């Protein structure tokens, strides 16, 4: 049984994440998905709650052949202990898939096999770009799965984001 770990903030979950996860699904028996900065929501960079992000991911991966677990992980303000924090919350895994330099460094130092998947059309498939489009009333729906569009509609996510910015 091999398990691979993939972590992001998923603000929101988009097609870049989705293409990477589909690739990982062909490489491992099970996928452990960490929802990072789980304690954050209702800010411009982190508008969605951990629960809302779990919903986006779980619904989007509905048809994935590979079993997966979606696990919120709160930030700790101590990078040296972060791998242990992740380990304490997740099923055992032996490989990590990430392009984030700090994630790569911390898991490599801990002796875990780390693989960096290729980026999928990174310029537009980026949480920052999708949030910018939501704020400006530009099309963003084609950059995420229909399930994510549904969740964001259900929680009135775009209105939330605009109100947050107005409050600032
Ligand atoms: P933000 O702009 O808010 O940081 P993001 O698009 O970078 O959002 P994250 O949740 O920060 O999304 O990223 C989670 C992981 O997904 C990171 O390792 C990141 O490198 C990776 N990733 C993000 N966009 C893509 C993409 N288009 N193709 C492949 N991997 C991606
Ligand atoms: Mg990012």
PDB file of C-alpha atoms and ligand atoms in Angstrom:
ATOM      1  CA  UNK A   1       0.000   0.000   0.000  1.00  0.00           C
ATOM      2  CA  UNK A   2       1.567   3.306  -1.080  1.00  0.00           C
ATOM      3  CA  UNK A   3       0.183   6.668  -0.025  1.00  0.00           C
ATOM      4  CA  UNK A   4       1.140  10.065  -1.445  1.00  0.00           C
ATOM      5  CA  UNK A   5       0.638  13.406   0.289  1.00  0.00           C
ATOM      6  CA  UNK A   6      -0.406  16.624  -1.453  1.00  0.00           C
ATOM      7  CA  UNK A   7      -0.947  19.909   0.371  1.00  0.00           C
ATOM      8  CA  UNK A   8      -2.319  23.295  -0.612  1.00  0.00           C
ATOM      9  CA  UNK A   9      -4.489  26.095   0.725  1.00  0.00           C
ATOM     10  CA  UNK A  10      -7.036  25.580  -2.064  1.00  0.00           C
ATOM     11  CA  UNK A  11      -8.420  29.143  -1.969  1.00  0.00           C
ATOM     12  CA  UNK A  12     -10.151  27.955  -4.122  1.00  0.00           C
ATOM     13  CA  UNK A  13      -9.480  24.409  -5.416  1.00  0.00           C
ATOM     14  CA  UNK A  14      -8.802  24.871  -9.161  1.00  0.00           C
ATOM     15  CA  UNK A  15      -8.012  22.920 -12.342  1.00  0.00           C
ATOM     16  CA  UNK A  16      -4.250  23.164 -11.731  1.00  0.00           C
ATOM     17  CA  UNK A  17      -4.653  21.281  -8.451  1.00  0.00           C
ATOM     18  CA  UNK A  18      -7.057  18.903 -10.172  1.00  0.00           C
ATOM     19  CA  UNK A  19      -4.667  17.970 -12.976  1.00  0.00           C
ATOM     20  CA  UNK A  20      -1.865  17.306 -10.480  1.00  0.00           C
ATOM     21  CA  UNK A  21      -4.112  15.114  -8.321  1.00  0.00           C
ATOM     22  CA  UNK A  22      -5.229  13.076 -11.324  1.00  0.00           C
ATOM     23  CA  UNK A  23      -1.583  12.434 -12.146  1.00  0.00           C
ATOM     24  CA  UNK A  24      -0.773  11.473  -8.538  1.00  0.00           C
ATOM     25  CA  UNK A  25      -3.746   9.081  -8.601  1.00  0.00           C
ATOM     26  CA  UNK A  26      -1.974   7.028 -11.275  1.00  0.00           C
ATOM     27  CA  UNK A  27       1.195   6.762  -9.161  1.00  0.00           C
ATOM     28  CA  UNK A  28      -0.024   5.752  -5.687  1.00  0.00           C
ATOM     29  CA  UNK A  29      -2.666   3.494  -4.099  1.00  0.00           C
ATOM     30  CA  UNK A  30      -4.188   6.259  -1.939  1.00  0.00           C
ATOM     31  CA  UNK A  31      -3.880  10.042  -1.739  1.00  0.00           C
ATOM     32  CA  UNK A  32      -3.760  12.117   1.427  1.00  0.00           C
ATOM     33  CA  UNK A  33      -4.795  15.714   0.714  1.00  0.00           C
ATOM     34  CA  UNK A  34      -3.868  18.320   3.314  1.00  0.00           C
ATOM     35  CA  UNK A  35      -5.904  21.521   3.449  1.00  0.00           C
ATOM     36  CA  UNK A  36      -3.321  23.989   4.728  1.00  0.00           C
ATOM     37  CA  UNK A  37      -3.868  27.157   6.779  1.00  0.00           C
ATOM     38  CA  UNK A  38      -7.072  25.479   7.902  1.00  0.00           C
ATOM     39  CA  UNK A  39      -7.722  28.060  10.625  1.00  0.00           C
ATOM     40  CA  UNK A  40      -7.927  30.923   8.107  1.00  0.00           C
ATOM     41  CA  UNK A  41     -11.044  32.201   6.358  1.00  0.00           C
ATOM     42  CA  UNK A  42     -12.783  35.471   5.534  1.00  0.00           C
ATOM     43  CA  UNK A  43      -9.626  37.266   4.419  1.00  0.00           C
ATOM     44  CA  UNK A  44      -8.722  38.441   0.943  1.00  0.00           C
ATOM     45  CA  UNK A  45      -6.040  35.763   0.455  1.00  0.00           C
ATOM     46  CA  UNK A  46      -7.995  33.086   2.344  1.00  0.00           C
ATOM     47  CA  UNK A  47     -11.712  33.675   1.824  1.00  0.00           C
ATOM     48  CA  UNK A  48     -12.984  30.104   2.288  1.00  0.00           C
ATOM     49  CA  UNK A  49     -13.209  28.018   5.459  1.00  0.00           C
ATOM     50  CA  UNK A  50     -11.504  24.644   5.786  1.00  0.00           C
ATOM     51  CA  UNK A  51     -14.920  22.978   5.648  1.00  0.00           C
ATOM     52  CA  UNK A  52     -15.838  24.777   2.443  1.00  0.00           C
ATOM     53  CA  UNK A  53     -12.521  23.758   0.901  1.00  0.00           C
ATOM     54  CA  UNK A  54     -13.080  20.130   1.957  1.00  0.00           C
ATOM     55  CA  UNK A  55     -16.422  20.309   0.153  1.00  0.00           C
ATOM     56  CA  UNK A  56     -14.836  21.717  -3.032  1.00  0.00           C
ATOM     57  CA  UNK A  57     -12.168  19.005  -3.114  1.00  0.00           C
ATOM     58  CA  UNK A  58     -14.362  16.056  -2.158  1.00  0.00           C
ATOM     59  CA  UNK A  59     -17.056  16.900  -4.701  1.00  0.00           C
ATOM     60  CA  UNK A  60     -14.549  17.617  -7.474  1.00  0.00           C
ATOM     61  CA  UNK A  61     -12.828  14.260  -6.954  1.00  0.00           C
ATOM     62  CA  UNK A  62     -16.118  12.368  -6.909  1.00  0.00           C
ATOM     63  CA  UNK A  63     -15.101  10.201  -9.891  1.00  0.00           C
ATOM     64  CA  UNK A  64     -11.453   9.662  -8.990  1.00  0.00           C
ATOM     65  CA  UNK A  65     -10.591   5.943  -9.044  1.00  0.00           C
ATOM     66  CA  UNK A  66      -8.015   6.341  -6.302  1.00  0.00           C
ATOM     67  CA  UNK A  67      -9.211   6.504  -2.654  1.00  0.00           C
ATOM     68  CA  UNK A  68      -8.375   9.811  -0.975  1.00  0.00           C
ATOM     69  CA  UNK A  69      -8.595  11.526   2.418  1.00  0.00           C
ATOM     70  CA  UNK A  70      -9.067  15.295   2.814  1.00  0.00           C
ATOM     71  CA  UNK A  71      -7.616  16.575   6.074  1.00  0.00           C
ATOM     72  CA  UNK A  72      -7.546  20.167   7.355  1.00  0.00           C
ATOM     73  CA  UNK A  73      -4.192  21.163   8.850  1.00  0.00           C
ATOM     74  CA  UNK A  74      -3.749  24.331  10.900  1.00  0.00           C
ATOM     75  CA  UNK A  75      -0.592  26.416  10.663  1.00  0.00           C
ATOM     76  CA  UNK A  76       1.916  26.199  13.458  1.00  0.00           C
ATOM     77  CA  UNK A  77       4.365  29.055  13.728  1.00  0.00           C
ATOM     78  CA  UNK A  78       7.357  26.716  13.859  1.00  0.00           C
ATOM     79  CA  UNK A  79       8.627  25.339  10.569  1.00  0.00           C
ATOM     80  CA  UNK A  80      11.005  22.914  12.306  1.00  0.00           C
ATOM     81  CA  UNK A  81       8.013  21.098  13.843  1.00  0.00           C
ATOM     82  CA  UNK A  82       5.676  21.327  10.867  1.00  0.00           C
ATOM     83  CA  UNK A  83       6.330  17.860   9.400  1.00  0.00           C
ATOM     84  CA  UNK A  84       5.501  16.324  12.793  1.00  0.00           C
ATOM     85  CA  UNK A  85       2.335  18.413  12.918  1.00  0.00           C
ATOM     86  CA  UNK A  86       1.298  17.085   9.487  1.00  0.00           C
ATOM     87  CA  UNK A  87       2.187  13.504  10.463  1.00  0.00           C
ATOM     88  CA  UNK A  88       0.070  13.777  13.614  1.00  0.00           C
ATOM     89  CA  UNK A  89      -3.021  14.570  11.536  1.00  0.00           C
ATOM     90  CA  UNK A  90      -2.680  12.272   8.507  1.00  0.00           C
ATOM     91  CA  UNK A  91      -2.689   8.575   7.587  1.00  0.00           C
ATOM     92  CA  UNK A  92       0.874   7.296   7.037  1.00  0.00           C
ATOM     93  CA  UNK A  93       2.406   8.286   3.663  1.00  0.00           C
ATOM     94  CA  UNK A  94       5.858   7.757   2.154  1.00  0.00           C
ATOM     95  CA  UNK A  95       5.909  10.237  -0.715  1.00  0.00           C
ATOM     96  CA  UNK A  96       5.107  13.947  -1.011  1.00  0.00           C
ATOM     97  CA  UNK A  97       4.093  15.800  -4.181  1.00  0.00           C
ATOM     98  CA  UNK A  98       4.760  19.542  -3.978  1.00  0.00           C
ATOM     99  CA  UNK A  99       6.403  22.421  -5.799  1.00  0.00           C
ATOM    100  CA  UNK A 100       6.321  24.712  -2.775  1.00  0.00           C
ATOM    101  CA  UNK A 101       9.990  25.309  -1.839  1.00  0.00           C
ATOM    102  CA  UNK A 102       9.416  25.294   1.938  1.00  0.00           C
ATOM    103  CA  UNK A 103       7.269  22.145   1.809  1.00  0.00           C
ATOM    104  CA  UNK A 104       9.927  20.465  -0.356  1.00  0.00           C
ATOM    105  CA  UNK A 105      12.708  21.485   2.014  1.00  0.00           C
ATOM    106  CA  UNK A 106      10.974  20.463   5.246  1.00  0.00           C
ATOM    107  CA  UNK A 107       9.943  17.013   3.969  1.00  0.00           C
ATOM    108  CA  UNK A 108      13.313  16.395   2.295  1.00  0.00           C
ATOM    109  CA  UNK A 109      15.120  17.176   5.550  1.00  0.00           C
ATOM    110  CA  UNK A 110      12.778  14.720   7.272  1.00  0.00           C
ATOM    111  CA  UNK A 111      13.915  12.012   4.824  1.00  0.00           C
ATOM    112  CA  UNK A 112      10.663  11.778   2.855  1.00  0.00           C
ATOM    113  CA  UNK A 113      10.679  11.227  -0.938  1.00  0.00           C
ATOM    114  CA  UNK A 114       9.518  14.479  -2.563  1.00  0.00           C
ATOM    115  CA  UNK A 115       8.378  14.846  -6.168  1.00  0.00           C
ATOM    116  CA  UNK A 116       7.606  18.164  -7.871  1.00  0.00           C
ATOM    117  CA  UNK A 117       4.840  17.797 -10.457  1.00  0.00           C
ATOM    118  CA  UNK A 118       4.861  20.028 -13.549  1.00  0.00           C
ATOM    119  CA  UNK A 119       2.688  23.131 -13.364  1.00  0.00           C
ATOM    120  CA  UNK A 120      -0.513  23.176 -15.378  1.00  0.00           C
ATOM    121  CA  UNK A 121      -0.971  26.551 -17.179  1.00  0.00           C
ATOM    122  CA  UNK A 122       0.165  28.305 -14.034  1.00  0.00           C
ATOM    123  CA  UNK A 123      -0.515  31.899 -15.134  1.00  0.00           C
ATOM    124  CA  UNK A 124      -4.281  31.511 -15.005  1.00  0.00           C
ATOM    125  CA  UNK A 125      -4.580  28.377 -12.875  1.00  0.00           C
ATOM    126  CA  UNK A 126      -3.630  30.160  -9.695  1.00  0.00           C
ATOM    127  CA  UNK A 127      -5.690  30.930  -6.616  1.00  0.00           C
ATOM    128  CA  UNK A 128      -4.482  34.533  -6.634  1.00  0.00           C
ATOM    129  CA  UNK A 129      -5.579  35.025 -10.259  1.00  0.00           C
ATOM    130  CA  UNK A 130      -8.973  33.388  -9.642  1.00  0.00           C
ATOM    131  CA  UNK A 131      -9.649  35.601  -6.579  1.00  0.00           C
ATOM    132  CA  UNK A 132      -8.627  38.657  -8.618  1.00  0.00           C
ATOM    133  CA  UNK A 133     -11.092  37.694 -11.340  1.00  0.00           C
ATOM    134  CA  UNK A 134     -13.880  37.167  -8.781  1.00  0.00           C
ATOM    135  CA  UNK A 135     -13.277  40.635  -7.346  1.00  0.00           C
ATOM    136  CA  UNK A 136     -13.214  42.303 -10.758  1.00  0.00           C
ATOM    137  CA  UNK A 137     -16.246  40.492 -12.127  1.00  0.00           C
ATOM    138  CA  UNK A 138     -14.158  38.688 -14.761  1.00  0.00           C
ATOM    139  CA  UNK A 139     -14.851  35.058 -15.791  1.00  0.00           C
ATOM    140  CA  UNK A 140     -13.304  32.513 -13.408  1.00  0.00           C
ATOM    141  CA  UNK A 141     -15.728  29.596 -13.607  1.00  0.00           C
ATOM    142  CA  UNK A 142     -13.805  27.856 -16.421  1.00  0.00           C
ATOM    143  CA  UNK A 143     -10.707  27.648 -14.215  1.00  0.00           C
ATOM    144  CA  UNK A 144     -12.377  25.425 -11.599  1.00  0.00           C
ATOM    145  CA  UNK A 145     -14.592  22.329 -11.739  1.00  0.00           C
ATOM    146  CA  UNK A 146     -18.396  22.636 -11.931  1.00  0.00           C
ATOM    147  CA  UNK A 147     -18.513  21.278  -8.364  1.00  0.00           C
ATOM    148  CA  UNK A 148     -16.426  24.232  -7.133  1.00  0.00           C
ATOM    149  CA  UNK A 149     -18.679  26.682  -8.987  1.00  0.00           C
ATOM    150  CA  UNK A 150     -21.635  25.104  -7.158  1.00  0.00           C
ATOM    151  CA  UNK A 151     -20.003  25.334  -3.728  1.00  0.00           C
ATOM    152  CA  UNK A 152     -18.967  28.968  -4.229  1.00  0.00           C
ATOM    153  CA  UNK A 153     -22.455  29.835  -5.423  1.00  0.00           C
ATOM    154  CA  UNK A 154     -24.023  27.999  -2.459  1.00  0.00           C
ATOM    155  CA  UNK A 155     -21.940  29.903   0.099  1.00  0.00           C
ATOM    156  CA  UNK A 156     -22.123  33.201  -1.820  1.00  0.00           C
ATOM    157  CA  UNK A 157     -18.360  33.161  -1.991  1.00  0.00           C
ATOM    158  CA  UNK A 158     -17.885  35.966  -4.500  1.00  0.00           C
ATOM    159  CA  UNK A 159     -20.060  38.324  -2.457  1.00  0.00           C
ATOM    160  CA  UNK A 160     -18.108  37.382   0.646  1.00  0.00           C
ATOM    161  CA  UNK A 161     -14.832  38.215  -1.054  1.00  0.00           C
ATOM    162  CA  UNK A 162     -16.118  41.589  -2.263  1.00  0.00           C
ATOM    163  CA  UNK A 163     -17.450  42.476   1.186  1.00  0.00           C
ATOM    164  CA  UNK A 164     -14.119  41.583   2.792  1.00  0.00           C
ATOM    165  CA  UNK A 165     -12.310  43.902   0.423  1.00  0.00           C
ATOM    166  CA  UNK A 166     -14.805  46.700   1.075  1.00  0.00           C
ATOM    167  CA  UNK A 167     -14.280  46.319   4.819  1.00  0.00           C
ATOM    168  CA  UNK A 168     -10.575  46.859   4.261  1.00  0.00           C
TER     169      UNK A 168
HETATM  170  P1  LIG B   1      -2.480  31.049  -4.228  1.00  0.00           P
HETATM  171  O1  LIG B   1      -2.264  31.919  -5.435  1.00  0.00           O
HETATM  172  O2  LIG B   1      -3.615  31.481  -3.361  1.00  0.00           O
HETATM  173  O3  LIG B   1      -1.217  30.755  -3.456  1.00  0.00           O
HETATM  174  P2  LIG B   1      -2.226  28.520  -5.626  1.00  0.00           P
HETATM  175  O4  LIG B   1      -2.830  28.435  -6.974  1.00  0.00           O
HETATM  176  O5  LIG B   1      -0.740  28.694  -5.527  1.00  0.00           O
HETATM  177  O6  LIG B   1      -3.007  29.643  -4.810  1.00  0.00           O
HETATM  178  P3  LIG B   1      -2.093  26.713  -3.441  1.00  0.00           P
HETATM  179  O7  LIG B   1      -3.252  26.197  -2.675  1.00  0.00           O
HETATM  180  O8  LIG B   1      -1.200  27.730  -2.841  1.00  0.00           O
HETATM  181  O9  LIG B   1      -2.687  27.253  -4.830  1.00  0.00           O
HETATM  182  O10 LIG B   1      -1.216  25.544  -4.021  1.00  0.00           O
HETATM  183  C1  LIG B   1      -1.216  24.240  -3.597  1.00  0.00           C
HETATM  184  C2  LIG B   1      -0.219  23.480  -4.412  1.00  0.00           C
HETATM  185  O11 LIG B   1      -0.681  23.409  -5.765  1.00  0.00           O
HETATM  186  C3  LIG B   1       1.152  24.165  -4.461  1.00  0.00           C
HETATM  187  O12 LIG B   1       2.149  23.185  -4.311  1.00  0.00           O
HETATM  188  C4  LIG B   1       1.181  24.774  -5.817  1.00  0.00           C
HETATM  189  O13 LIG B   1       2.506  24.827  -6.328  1.00  0.00           O
HETATM  190  C5  LIG B   1       0.330  23.821  -6.633  1.00  0.00           C
HETATM  191  N1  LIG B   1      -0.253  24.446  -7.797  1.00  0.00           N
HETATM  192  C6  LIG B   1      -0.881  25.645  -7.830  1.00  0.00           C
HETATM  193  N2  LIG B   1      -1.273  25.948  -9.073  1.00  0.00           N
HETATM  194  C7  LIG B   1      -0.889  24.927  -9.860  1.00  0.00           C
HETATM  195  C8  LIG B   1      -0.981  24.656 -11.274  1.00  0.00           C
HETATM  196  N3  LIG B   1      -1.553  25.509 -12.117  1.00  0.00           N
HETATM  197  N4  LIG B   1      -0.460  23.498 -11.719  1.00  0.00           N
HETATM  198  C9  LIG B   1       0.127  22.638 -10.877  1.00  0.00           C
HETATM  199  N5  LIG B   1       0.253  22.835  -9.547  1.00  0.00           N
HETATM  200  C10 LIG B   1      -0.240  23.958  -9.045  1.00  0.00           C
HETATM  201 MG1  LIG B   2       0.280  29.219  -3.682  1.00  0.00          MG
END
